[in-house]
mmCIF file of C-alpha atoms and ligand atoms in Angstrom:
data_model
loop_
_atom_site.group_PDB
_atom_site.id
_atom_site.type_symbol
_atom_site.label_atom_id
_atom_site.label_comp_id
_atom_site.label_asym_id
_atom_site.label_seq_id
_atom_site.Cartn_x
_atom_site.Cartn_y
_atom_site.Cartn_z
ATOM 1 C CA MET A 19 -29.551 37.044 -83.616
ATOM 2 C CA ILE A 20 -29.978 39.438 -80.699
ATOM 3 C CA ILE A 21 -30.459 37.889 -77.254
ATOM 4 C CA LEU A 22 -31.631 39.489 -74.045
ATOM 5 C CA SER A 23 -30.388 37.490 -71.055
ATOM 6 C CA ILE A 24 -31.635 37.696 -67.491
ATOM 7 C CA GLU A 25 -30.046 36.388 -64.268
ATOM 8 C CA THR A 26 -31.787 36.529 -60.874
ATOM 9 C CA SER A 27 -30.907 33.224 -59.185
ATOM 10 C CA CYS A 28 -29.304 34.685 -56.076
ATOM 11 C CA ASP A 29 -28.292 38.199 -55.015
ATOM 12 C CA GLU A 30 -27.156 39.709 -58.324
ATOM 13 C CA THR A 31 -29.630 41.104 -60.842
ATOM 14 C CA GLY A 32 -28.143 40.965 -64.327
ATOM 15 C CA ILE A 33 -29.438 41.856 -67.777
ATOM 16 C CA SER A 34 -27.323 41.775 -70.946
ATOM 17 C CA ILE A 35 -27.825 42.056 -74.660
ATOM 18 C CA LEU A 36 -25.637 39.837 -76.821
ATOM 19 C CA LYS A 37 -25.384 39.451 -80.557
ATOM 20 C CA ALA A 38 -24.885 35.760 -81.394
ATOM 21 C CA THR A 39 -23.919 34.150 -84.698
ATOM 22 C CA GLY A 40 -22.374 30.938 -86.004
ATOM 23 C CA GLY A 41 -24.952 28.400 -84.789
ATOM 24 C CA ASN A 42 -23.820 25.123 -83.279
ATOM 25 C CA LYS A 43 -20.629 24.913 -85.307
ATOM 26 C CA ARG A 44 -18.991 28.198 -84.461
ATOM 27 C CA PRO A 45 -20.945 30.021 -81.769
ATOM 28 C CA SER A 46 -19.680 33.603 -81.636
ATOM 29 C CA PHE A 47 -20.819 36.456 -79.446
ATOM 30 C CA SER A 48 -20.582 40.223 -79.139
ATOM 31 C CA ILE A 49 -21.601 41.838 -75.879
ATOM 32 C CA LEU A 50 -23.679 44.858 -76.857
ATOM 33 C CA ALA A 51 -24.685 45.850 -73.329
ATOM 34 C CA ASP A 52 -24.135 44.400 -69.888
ATOM 35 C CA THR A 53 -25.543 45.438 -66.523
ATOM 36 C CA LEU A 54 -25.340 44.034 -63.023
ATOM 37 C CA ALA A 55 -26.928 45.315 -59.824
ATOM 38 C CA SER A 56 -25.326 43.756 -56.770
ATOM 39 C CA GLN A 57 -27.312 43.380 -53.559
ATOM 40 C CA VAL A 58 -24.271 42.509 -51.462
ATOM 41 C CA GLU A 59 -24.635 45.516 -49.186
ATOM 42 C CA ILE A 60 -28.293 44.764 -48.516
ATOM 43 C CA HIS A 61 -27.614 41.162 -47.459
ATOM 44 C CA ALA A 62 -24.348 41.856 -45.614
ATOM 45 C CA PRO A 63 -25.996 42.526 -42.209
ATOM 46 C CA TYR A 64 -27.599 39.037 -42.392
ATOM 47 C CA GLY A 65 -24.271 37.320 -43.221
ATOM 48 C CA GLY A 66 -25.927 35.570 -46.169
ATOM 49 C CA VAL A 67 -28.603 36.000 -48.816
ATOM 50 C CA TYR A 68 -32.094 36.629 -47.479
ATOM 51 C CA PRO A 69 -34.470 35.233 -50.194
ATOM 52 C CA MET A 70 -37.385 37.627 -49.711
ATOM 53 C CA LEU A 71 -35.092 40.650 -49.733
ATOM 54 C CA ALA A 72 -33.422 39.301 -52.872
ATOM 55 C CA LYS A 73 -36.841 38.990 -54.528
ATOM 56 C CA ARG A 74 -37.814 42.540 -53.601
ATOM 57 C CA GLU A 75 -34.539 43.929 -54.952
ATOM 58 C CA HIS A 76 -34.745 41.963 -58.229
ATOM 59 C CA ILE A 77 -38.272 43.269 -58.830
ATOM 60 C CA LYS A 78 -37.003 46.792 -58.252
ATOM 61 C CA ASN A 79 -33.850 46.392 -60.368
ATOM 62 C CA LEU A 80 -35.122 44.507 -63.429
ATOM 63 C CA PRO A 81 -37.008 47.362 -65.181
ATOM 64 C CA ILE A 82 -34.160 49.793 -64.463
ATOM 65 C CA LEU A 83 -31.534 47.477 -65.947
ATOM 66 C CA LEU A 84 -33.732 46.698 -68.950
ATOM 67 C CA GLU A 85 -34.094 50.371 -69.754
ATOM 68 C CA LYS A 86 -30.325 50.809 -69.452
ATOM 69 C CA VAL A 87 -29.417 48.003 -71.873
ATOM 70 C CA LEU A 88 -32.087 48.985 -74.400
ATOM 71 C CA LYS A 89 -30.948 52.592 -74.322
ATOM 72 C CA LYS A 90 -27.275 51.690 -74.631
ATOM 73 C CA THR A 91 -27.938 49.532 -77.705
ATOM 74 C CA LYS A 92 -30.542 51.991 -79.058
ATOM 75 C CA LEU A 93 -32.872 49.014 -79.387
ATOM 76 C CA ASN A 94 -35.475 50.920 -77.360
ATOM 77 C CA LYS A 95 -36.646 52.451 -80.614
ATOM 78 C CA LYS A 96 -37.770 49.086 -82.044
ATOM 79 C CA ASP A 97 -41.071 47.239 -81.534
ATOM 80 C CA LYS A 98 -39.233 43.917 -81.383
ATOM 81 C CA PRO A 99 -35.822 44.790 -79.950
ATOM 82 C CA VAL A 100 -34.510 41.212 -79.560
ATOM 83 C CA ASP A 101 -34.993 37.780 -81.173
ATOM 84 C CA LEU A 102 -34.695 35.592 -78.076
ATOM 85 C CA ILE A 103 -34.888 35.908 -74.296
ATOM 86 C CA ALA A 104 -32.657 33.665 -72.172
ATOM 87 C CA VAL A 105 -33.516 33.448 -68.488
ATOM 88 C CA THR A 106 -32.069 31.476 -65.576
ATOM 89 C CA SER A 107 -34.663 28.924 -64.439
ATOM 90 C CA GLY A 108 -32.519 27.198 -61.768
ATOM 91 C CA PRO A 109 -30.791 26.196 -59.625
ATOM 92 C CA GLY A 110 -31.072 28.996 -57.093
ATOM 93 C CA LEU A 111 -33.464 30.658 -54.683
ATOM 94 C CA GLU A 112 -36.971 30.080 -56.051
ATOM 95 C CA PRO A 113 -38.498 33.448 -55.043
ATOM 96 C CA ALA A 114 -35.518 35.145 -56.735
ATOM 97 C CA LEU A 115 -35.657 32.944 -59.843
ATOM 98 C CA TRP A 116 -39.376 33.618 -60.299
ATOM 99 C CA THR A 117 -38.805 37.370 -60.585
ATOM 100 C CA GLY A 118 -36.584 36.899 -63.654
ATOM 101 C CA ILE A 119 -38.899 34.306 -65.183
ATOM 102 C CA VAL A 120 -42.051 36.398 -64.749
ATOM 103 C CA PHE A 121 -40.245 39.436 -66.162
ATOM 104 C CA ALA A 122 -39.039 37.371 -69.146
ATOM 105 C CA LYS A 123 -42.554 36.093 -69.813
ATOM 106 C CA GLU A 124 -44.021 39.595 -69.823
ATOM 107 C CA LEU A 125 -41.385 40.811 -72.279
ATOM 108 C CA ALA A 126 -41.757 37.738 -74.494
ATOM 109 C CA LYS A 127 -45.472 38.379 -74.750
ATOM 110 C CA LYS A 128 -45.027 42.079 -75.451
ATOM 111 C CA TRP A 129 -42.367 41.554 -78.124
ATOM 112 C CA ASN A 130 -43.668 38.192 -79.401
ATOM 113 C CA VAL A 131 -40.322 36.411 -79.033
ATOM 114 C CA PRO A 132 -39.360 32.943 -77.675
ATOM 115 C CA ILE A 133 -37.884 32.296 -74.221
ATOM 116 C CA ILE A 134 -35.179 29.727 -73.542
ATOM 117 C CA PRO A 135 -34.767 28.649 -69.888
ATOM 118 C CA VAL A 136 -31.110 28.316 -68.827
ATOM 119 C CA ASN A 137 -29.387 26.211 -66.189
ATOM 120 C CA HIS A 138 -27.293 28.618 -64.124
ATOM 121 C CA MET A 139 -24.490 26.025 -63.726
ATOM 122 C CA GLU A 140 -24.207 25.599 -67.474
ATOM 123 C CA GLY A 141 -23.818 29.355 -67.597
ATOM 124 C CA HIS A 142 -20.903 29.158 -65.135
ATOM 125 C CA ILE A 143 -19.201 26.474 -67.286
ATOM 126 C CA LEU A 144 -19.458 28.578 -70.446
ATOM 127 C CA SER A 145 -18.454 31.793 -68.640
ATOM 128 C CA VAL A 146 -14.771 30.897 -69.166
ATOM 129 C CA PHE A 147 -14.937 31.822 -72.857
ATOM 130 C CA SER A 148 -15.977 35.443 -72.476
ATOM 131 C CA LYS A 149 -12.681 37.285 -72.163
ATOM 132 C CA LYS A 150 -13.364 40.188 -74.523
ATOM 133 C CA LYS A 151 -16.327 42.098 -75.925
ATOM 134 C CA SER A 152 -16.390 39.713 -78.906
ATOM 135 C CA PHE A 153 -15.431 36.058 -78.692
ATOM 136 C CA THR A 154 -15.953 32.649 -80.325
ATOM 137 C CA ILE A 155 -16.302 29.382 -78.417
ATOM 138 C CA PRO A 156 -13.047 27.718 -79.506
ATOM 139 C CA LYS A 157 -12.561 24.121 -80.542
ATOM 140 C CA THR A 158 -12.291 22.398 -77.195
ATOM 141 C CA LYS A 159 -10.525 19.137 -76.397
ATOM 142 C CA PHE A 160 -12.997 16.710 -74.819
ATOM 143 C CA PRO A 161 -13.631 15.233 -72.379
ATOM 144 C CA THR A 162 -13.753 18.312 -70.212
ATOM 145 C CA LEU A 163 -14.075 18.377 -66.449
ATOM 146 C CA SER A 164 -15.669 21.391 -64.777
ATOM 147 C CA LEU A 165 -14.977 22.129 -61.148
ATOM 148 C CA LEU A 166 -17.922 24.347 -60.237
ATOM 149 C CA VAL A 167 -17.412 26.118 -56.950
ATOM 150 C CA SER A 168 -19.939 28.697 -55.842
ATOM 151 C CA GLY A 169 -22.001 29.762 -52.862
ATOM 152 C CA GLY A 170 -24.611 27.086 -53.544
ATOM 153 C CA HIS A 171 -22.653 24.380 -55.376
ATOM 154 C CA THR A 172 -19.479 22.332 -55.409
ATOM 155 C CA GLU A 173 -19.576 19.911 -58.319
ATOM 156 C CA LEU A 174 -17.319 18.002 -60.659
ATOM 157 C CA VAL A 175 -19.003 17.831 -64.056
ATOM 158 C CA LEU A 176 -17.826 15.610 -66.887
ATOM 159 C CA ALA A 177 -18.687 16.545 -70.490
ATOM 160 C CA LYS A 178 -17.985 14.511 -73.608
ATOM 161 C CA ASP A 179 -19.345 17.304 -75.762
ATOM 162 C CA TRP A 180 -20.831 20.732 -75.145
ATOM 163 C CA LEU A 181 -24.144 20.594 -73.362
ATOM 164 C CA LYS A 182 -23.807 16.886 -72.534
ATOM 165 C CA TYR A 183 -23.079 16.790 -68.850
ATOM 166 C CA GLU A 184 -22.684 14.208 -66.130
ATOM 167 C CA VAL A 185 -22.219 15.243 -62.509
ATOM 168 C CA ILE A 186 -19.604 12.805 -61.177
ATOM 169 C CA GLY A 187 -19.162 14.347 -57.737
ATOM 170 C CA GLU A 188 -20.747 16.979 -55.544
ATOM 171 C CA THR A 189 -20.851 18.248 -52.013
ATOM 172 C CA LEU A 190 -22.856 16.206 -49.563
ATOM 173 C CA ASP A 191 -23.534 19.241 -47.371
ATOM 174 C CA ASP A 192 -22.115 22.792 -47.540
ATOM 175 C CA ALA A 193 -20.759 24.240 -50.778
ATOM 176 C CA ALA A 194 -17.195 25.569 -50.809
ATOM 177 C CA GLY A 195 -18.352 29.208 -51.052
ATOM 178 C CA GLU A 196 -20.875 28.634 -48.288
ATOM 179 C CA ALA A 197 -18.064 27.320 -46.035
ATOM 180 C CA PHE A 198 -16.011 30.443 -46.838
ATOM 181 C CA ASP A 199 -19.016 32.626 -45.944
ATOM 182 C CA LYS A 200 -19.774 30.767 -42.691
ATOM 183 C CA VAL A 201 -16.164 30.717 -41.498
ATOM 184 C CA ALA A 202 -15.910 34.424 -42.320
ATOM 185 C CA ARG A 203 -18.909 35.050 -40.097
ATOM 186 C CA MET A 204 -17.229 33.118 -37.257
ATOM 187 C CA LEU A 205 -14.229 35.407 -37.652
ATOM 188 C CA SER A 206 -16.511 38.501 -37.677
ATOM 189 C CA LEU A 207 -15.586 39.292 -41.286
ATOM 190 C CA SER A 208 -18.082 40.833 -43.666
ATOM 191 C CA TYR A 209 -20.229 39.090 -46.300
ATOM 192 C CA PRO A 210 -19.401 37.670 -48.847
ATOM 193 C CA GLY A 211 -16.719 35.932 -46.832
ATOM 194 C CA GLY A 212 -14.649 34.383 -49.630
ATOM 195 C CA PRO A 213 -12.737 37.521 -50.629
ATOM 196 C CA GLU A 214 -12.264 38.536 -46.961
ATOM 197 C CA ILE A 215 -10.800 35.166 -45.893
ATOM 198 C CA SER A 216 -8.699 35.134 -49.009
ATOM 199 C CA LYS A 217 -7.203 38.557 -48.174
ATOM 200 C CA LEU A 218 -6.274 37.479 -44.634
ATOM 201 C CA ALA A 219 -4.842 34.158 -45.819
ATOM 202 C CA GLU A 220 -2.778 35.872 -48.500
ATOM 203 C CA SER A 221 -1.260 38.324 -46.035
ATOM 204 C CA ALA A 222 -0.387 35.423 -43.705
ATOM 205 C CA ARG A 223 1.146 33.531 -46.638
ATOM 206 C CA GLN A 224 3.232 36.560 -47.609
ATOM 207 C CA GLN A 225 4.473 36.959 -44.042
ATOM 208 C CA GLU A 226 5.501 33.287 -43.884
ATOM 209 C CA LYS A 227 7.295 33.627 -47.208
ATOM 210 C CA GLN A 228 9.138 36.800 -46.225
ATOM 211 C CA ALA A 229 10.061 35.279 -42.891
ATOM 212 C CA SER A 230 11.643 32.216 -44.467
ATOM 213 C CA GLU A 231 13.415 34.378 -47.082
ATOM 214 C CA GLY A 232 14.563 36.683 -44.254
ATOM 215 C CA VAL A 233 15.939 33.779 -42.254
ATOM 216 C CA ARG A 234 17.850 32.627 -45.325
ATOM 217 C CA SER A 235 19.395 36.019 -46.053
ATOM 218 C CA ALA A 236 20.121 36.581 -42.363
ATOM 219 C CA THR A 237 21.998 33.296 -42.207
ATOM 220 C CA GLY A 238 23.972 34.372 -45.269
ATOM 221 C CA ALA A 239 24.785 37.672 -43.578
ATOM 222 C CA ARG A 240 26.677 35.924 -40.773
ATOM 223 C CA PHE A 241 29.567 35.635 -43.153
ATOM 224 C CA GLN A 242 29.667 39.352 -43.841
ATOM 225 C CA LYS A 243 32.412 39.932 -41.288
ATOM 226 C CA PHE A 244 32.528 43.693 -41.402
ATOM 227 C CA SER A 245 28.824 44.378 -41.660
ATOM 228 C CA SER A 246 27.890 46.714 -38.832
ATOM 229 C CA LYS A 247 24.184 46.877 -39.732
ATOM 230 C CA LYS A 248 21.733 45.100 -37.482
ATOM 231 C CA ILE A 249 19.676 42.615 -39.452
ATOM 232 C CA SER A 250 15.940 42.685 -38.938
ATOM 233 C CA TYR A 251 13.658 40.316 -40.815
ATOM 234 C CA PRO A 252 9.933 39.572 -40.674
ATOM 235 C CA LYS A 253 8.851 37.182 -37.953
ATOM 236 C CA LYS A 254 7.047 33.968 -38.805
ATOM 237 C CA LEU A 255 3.366 33.823 -37.847
ATOM 238 C CA SER A 256 3.024 33.494 -34.102
ATOM 239 C CA PHE A 257 0.152 31.022 -34.484
ATOM 240 C CA SER A 258 -0.360 27.968 -36.621
ATOM 241 C CA TYR A 259 -3.306 25.595 -36.639
ATOM 242 C CA SER A 260 -4.193 22.348 -38.244
ATOM 243 C CA LEU A 261 -7.603 21.607 -39.795
ATOM 244 C CA PRO A 262 -8.858 18.423 -41.485
ATOM 245 C CA ARG A 263 -8.860 17.820 -45.265
ATOM 246 C CA PRO A 264 -12.311 16.252 -45.594
ATOM 247 C CA MET A 265 -13.202 13.181 -47.732
ATOM 248 C CA LEU A 266 -9.698 12.597 -49.067
ATOM 249 C CA TYR A 267 -9.964 8.890 -48.443
ATOM 250 C CA SER A 268 -13.431 8.359 -49.890
ATOM 251 C CA LYS A 269 -13.314 6.521 -53.206
ATOM 252 C CA ASN A 270 -15.836 8.778 -54.966
ATOM 253 C CA PHE A 271 -15.582 12.377 -56.170
ATOM 254 C CA ASP A 272 -17.885 13.862 -53.557
ATOM 255 C CA PHE A 273 -16.980 16.674 -51.203
ATOM 256 C CA SER A 274 -18.064 17.675 -47.707
ATOM 257 C CA PHE A 275 -17.255 21.015 -46.139
ATOM 258 C CA SER A 276 -19.547 21.054 -43.150
ATOM 259 C CA GLY A 277 -17.097 19.092 -40.941
ATOM 260 C CA LEU A 278 -14.317 21.494 -41.815
ATOM 261 C CA LYS A 279 -16.542 24.427 -40.881
ATOM 262 C CA THR A 280 -17.382 22.764 -37.546
ATOM 263 C CA ALA A 281 -13.670 22.105 -36.938
ATOM 264 C CA VAL A 282 -13.085 25.862 -37.311
ATOM 265 C CA LEU A 283 -15.891 26.546 -34.835
ATOM 266 C CA TYR A 284 -14.347 24.200 -32.226
ATOM 267 C CA LEU A 285 -10.906 25.642 -32.846
ATOM 268 C CA ILE A 286 -12.215 29.163 -32.230
ATOM 269 C CA LYS A 287 -13.988 28.026 -29.021
ATOM 270 C CA LYS A 288 -10.760 26.420 -27.788
ATOM 271 C CA ILE A 289 -8.716 29.532 -28.533
ATOM 272 C CA GLU A 290 -11.277 31.772 -26.864
ATOM 273 C CA LEU A 291 -10.936 29.852 -23.599
ATOM 274 C CA LYS A 292 -7.450 31.336 -23.380
ATOM 275 C CA GLU A 293 -7.488 34.577 -25.330
ATOM 276 C CA LYS A 294 -9.484 36.878 -27.596
ATOM 277 C CA LEU A 295 -9.369 36.325 -31.357
ATOM 278 C CA ASN A 296 -6.865 38.933 -32.479
ATOM 279 C CA GLU A 297 -5.899 39.832 -36.040
ATOM 280 C CA ASN A 298 -2.920 37.449 -36.087
ATOM 281 C CA ILE A 299 -4.984 34.496 -34.894
ATOM 282 C CA LYS A 300 -7.612 35.276 -37.538
ATOM 283 C CA ARG A 301 -4.966 35.386 -40.257
ATOM 284 C CA ALA A 302 -3.558 32.020 -39.199
ATOM 285 C CA ILE A 303 -7.044 30.421 -39.153
ATOM 286 C CA ALA A 304 -7.902 31.919 -42.558
ATOM 287 C CA LEU A 305 -4.634 30.575 -43.990
ATOM 288 C CA GLU A 306 -5.188 27.041 -42.721
ATOM 289 C CA PHE A 307 -8.860 27.048 -43.749
ATOM 290 C CA GLU A 308 -8.127 28.267 -47.275
ATOM 291 C CA ASN A 309 -5.319 25.707 -47.632
ATOM 292 C CA ALA A 310 -7.667 22.919 -46.473
ATOM 293 C CA VAL A 311 -10.378 23.864 -49.008
ATOM 294 C CA VAL A 312 -7.959 24.312 -51.895
ATOM 295 C CA GLU A 313 -6.051 21.077 -51.196
ATOM 296 C CA THR A 314 -9.306 19.109 -50.986
ATOM 297 C CA LEU A 315 -10.670 20.560 -54.225
ATOM 298 C CA ILE A 316 -7.418 19.858 -56.068
ATOM 299 C CA TYR A 317 -7.069 16.316 -54.704
ATOM 300 C CA LYS A 318 -10.499 15.234 -55.964
ATOM 301 C CA THR A 319 -10.115 17.084 -59.245
ATOM 302 C CA LYS A 320 -6.788 15.333 -59.858
ATOM 303 C CA LYS A 321 -8.326 11.919 -59.207
ATOM 304 C CA ALA A 322 -11.159 12.657 -61.652
ATOM 305 C CA ILE A 323 -8.748 13.973 -64.304
ATOM 306 C CA GLU A 324 -6.742 10.746 -64.108
ATOM 307 C CA LYS A 325 -9.755 8.447 -64.137
ATOM 308 C CA TYR A 326 -11.584 10.088 -67.041
ATOM 309 C CA LYS A 327 -8.476 11.064 -69.039
ATOM 310 C CA ILE A 328 -9.571 14.674 -69.071
ATOM 311 C CA LYS A 329 -8.143 16.993 -71.743
ATOM 312 C CA THR A 330 -9.578 20.326 -70.569
ATOM 313 C CA LEU A 331 -10.247 21.528 -67.027
ATOM 314 C CA ILE A 332 -12.725 24.345 -66.454
ATOM 315 C CA VAL A 333 -12.905 26.016 -63.047
ATOM 316 C CA ALA A 334 -15.868 28.364 -62.576
ATOM 317 C CA GLY A 335 -18.299 29.858 -60.049
ATOM 318 C CA GLY A 336 -17.677 32.513 -57.401
ATOM 319 C CA VAL A 337 -14.879 30.639 -55.603
ATOM 320 C CA SER A 338 -12.903 30.399 -58.863
ATOM 321 C CA ALA A 339 -12.037 34.063 -58.185
ATOM 322 C CA ASN A 340 -9.860 32.801 -55.325
ATOM 323 C CA GLN A 341 -6.255 33.603 -56.246
ATOM 324 C CA HIS A 342 -4.708 30.800 -54.194
ATOM 325 C CA LEU A 343 -6.988 28.200 -55.817
ATOM 326 C CA LYS A 344 -6.140 29.586 -59.241
ATOM 327 C CA LYS A 345 -2.403 29.542 -58.594
ATOM 328 C CA GLU A 346 -2.372 26.031 -57.160
ATOM 329 C CA ILE A 347 -4.588 24.614 -59.928
ATOM 330 C CA LYS A 348 -2.385 26.159 -62.598
ATOM 331 C CA LYS A 349 0.731 24.836 -60.866
ATOM 332 C CA THR A 350 -0.732 21.324 -60.627
ATOM 333 C CA PHE A 351 -2.350 20.911 -64.058
ATOM 334 C CA ASN A 352 -1.286 23.622 -66.493
ATOM 335 C CA LYS A 353 1.530 21.754 -68.175
ATOM 336 C CA LYS A 354 -0.486 18.573 -68.584
ATOM 337 C CA ILE A 355 -3.893 19.734 -69.788
ATOM 338 C CA GLN A 356 -5.669 22.906 -70.841
ATOM 339 C CA VAL A 357 -6.947 24.871 -67.824
ATOM 340 C CA LEU A 358 -9.629 27.545 -68.198
ATOM 341 C CA PHE A 359 -10.815 30.105 -65.633
ATOM 342 C CA PRO A 360 -13.353 32.899 -66.175
ATOM 343 C CA ALA A 361 -12.302 36.533 -66.251
ATOM 344 C CA LYS A 362 -12.547 37.927 -62.696
ATOM 345 C CA LYS A 363 -15.746 39.843 -63.461
ATOM 346 C CA LEU A 364 -17.472 36.719 -64.756
ATOM 347 C CA ALA A 365 -16.473 34.354 -61.929
ATOM 348 C CA THR A 366 -19.411 35.497 -59.824
ATOM 349 C CA ASP A 367 -23.011 35.598 -61.068
ATOM 350 C CA ASN A 368 -23.728 37.559 -64.251
ATOM 351 C CA SER A 369 -26.122 37.520 -67.192
ATOM 352 C CA ILE A 370 -23.517 37.284 -69.973
ATOM 353 C CA MET A 371 -22.986 33.601 -69.190
ATOM 354 C CA ILE A 372 -26.764 33.060 -69.321
ATOM 355 C CA GLY A 373 -26.904 34.575 -72.825
ATOM 356 C CA ILE A 374 -24.092 32.290 -74.030
ATOM 357 C CA ALA A 375 -25.693 29.140 -72.602
ATOM 358 C CA GLY A 376 -29.130 30.246 -73.867
ATOM 359 C CA TYR A 377 -27.934 30.621 -77.458
ATOM 360 C CA MET A 378 -26.075 27.297 -77.419
ATOM 361 C CA GLN A 379 -29.111 25.459 -76.041
ATOM 362 C CA TYR A 380 -31.420 27.200 -78.520
ATOM 363 C CA MET A 381 -29.241 26.100 -81.419
ATOM 364 C CA LYS A 382 -28.805 22.577 -80.081
ATOM 365 C CA LYS A 383 -32.565 22.217 -79.710
ATOM 366 C CA LYS A 384 -32.994 23.471 -83.286
ATOM 367 C CA LYS A 385 -34.816 26.544 -82.020
ATOM 368 C CA LYS A 386 -37.485 24.489 -80.240
ATOM 369 C CA VAL A 387 -38.438 26.176 -77.000
ATOM 370 C CA PRO A 388 -40.919 25.231 -74.283
ATOM 371 C CA ASN A 389 -44.303 26.900 -74.087
ATOM 372 C CA PRO A 390 -43.684 29.928 -71.798
ATOM 373 C CA ILE A 391 -46.498 28.746 -69.508
ATOM 374 C CA LYS A 392 -44.400 25.666 -68.736
ATOM 375 C CA ILE A 393 -41.265 27.589 -67.770
ATOM 376 C CA LYS A 394 -40.941 27.621 -64.003
ATOM 377 C CA ALA A 395 -38.353 28.251 -61.292
ATOM 378 C CA GLU A 396 -36.571 25.065 -60.251
ATOM 379 C CA GLY A 397 -34.488 25.703 -57.154
ATOM 380 C CA GLY A 398 -32.883 22.267 -57.287
ATOM 381 C CA LEU A 399 -32.406 22.016 -61.075
ATOM 382 C CA ARG A 400 -29.521 19.697 -62.018
ATOM 383 C CA LEU A 401 -27.264 19.626 -65.035
HETATM 384 O O1 KG4 B 22 -21.191 31.974 -58.198
HETATM 385 P P1 KG4 B 22 -21.525 32.942 -57.138
HETATM 386 O O2 KG4 B 22 -21.414 34.410 -57.440
HETATM 387 O O3 KG4 B 22 -22.969 32.743 -56.603
HETATM 388 C C1 KG4 B 22 -23.586 31.502 -56.519
HETATM 389 O O4 KG4 B 22 -24.056 30.997 -57.561
HETATM 390 O O5 KG4 B 22 -23.569 30.980 -55.380
HETATM 391 O O6 KG4 B 22 -20.587 32.584 -55.868
HETATM 392 C C2 KG4 B 22 -20.616 33.307 -54.683
HETATM 393 C C3 KG4 B 22 -19.649 32.658 -53.680
HETATM 394 C C4 KG4 B 22 -19.723 33.251 -52.285
HETATM 395 O O7 KG4 B 22 -19.861 32.190 -51.359
HETATM 396 C C5 KG4 B 22 -18.391 33.967 -52.118
HETATM 397 O O8 KG4 B 22 -17.916 34.000 -50.778
HETATM 398 C C6 KG4 B 22 -17.482 33.145 -53.004
HETATM 399 O O9 KG4 B 22 -18.291 32.839 -54.123
HETATM 400 N N1 KG4 B 22 -16.288 33.890 -53.408
HETATM 401 C C7 KG4 B 22 -15.034 33.532 -53.046
HETATM 402 C C8 KG4 B 22 -14.168 34.531 -53.593
HETATM 403 N N2 KG4 B 22 -14.938 35.447 -54.269
HETATM 404 C C9 KG4 B 22 -16.228 35.028 -54.153
HETATM 405 N N3 KG4 B 22 -14.577 32.504 -52.324
HETATM 406 C C10 KG4 B 22 -13.251 32.434 -52.108
HETATM 407 N N4 KG4 B 22 -12.370 33.339 -52.574
HETATM 408 C C11 KG4 B 22 -12.773 34.391 -53.312
HETATM 409 N N5 KG4 B 22 -11.891 35.285 -53.764
HETATM 410 ZN ZN1 ZN B 23 -23.560 31.198 -59.497
#
């Protein structure tokens, strides 16, 4: 069957066309066309997503992207180009979600096809399987645990089978991505802050590494009696800070990143009493902040893996693009259980993941879909 999938929950407008086969037993997909219009530059001056601007941009982008995917697949020549429309119904920004839903309803009416509403977080979970143009959802060892880390969410989700979810932990305040974005703003970095902080932290990490390797080789060089060359090696970072690892001692699997963000704010205020934030100070703060987030995420994930005897770990959502998180998670869990991350392009919001989740839900529900009139945007929709 041919599926048109639509994503408008935040600041990315996405439309894809997927060919899906195999039903519940062996769901397989081919991506026939995929488009994404990012609004990052429009929201950057505000340091975050501005819902009404997002809505305006989605309304502008949707017809353009639709034309592109229909043209690419040559389905524009048919009266009924697709068999099913999958659209994100939540969670997300309601004005933004409505644009996709209204658009889906108009198309469904015009083409006389069903609509399946999709939970955006379920899309993120299933995004890890789309590595190539064609792919099959493999036999997965259950139970799985999904660490979902995005701009709006930080959740640990247990699943005993596909599409049967239980949220066992979540953030009590800011999401991990949100904390990255807010701390980036404090450091006068651009939006979205995650990749910017990550770049600074990585360069600080590299400097620390080279410095300690340099010290080692310099110490070795003392024994080179006749060496006339002067030895120069990279200096260690001139600044180092210490930030809290929040909620490590709570017995549940919940997170909290707002205290960590406030700790960064106080740290910056304290530094600024003495000196201006220079590049080196920013790098040291970014390093400590990223370490604090990653250590906290891994600590709770490890506890949940042990308690629920998890066989497969899925890490998804925008923050899963973070290279340090990826490296540390692989180092901690890879030899013990299966660990799955999305391809870089699919870590952040996209419509491919909505098509996958839409088909799997449609098959699970034996093709029963809600009356389109009843489909509405649900900003706080839960798994
Ligand atoms: O999943 P996503 O695209 O949108 C939501 O559903 O929220 O996630 C966006 C979030 C932003 O907060 C962004 O700063 C963060 O993902 N992000 C990162 C990285 N790339 C994106 N955070 C840390 N490191 C990254 N490399
Ligand atoms: Zn998302």
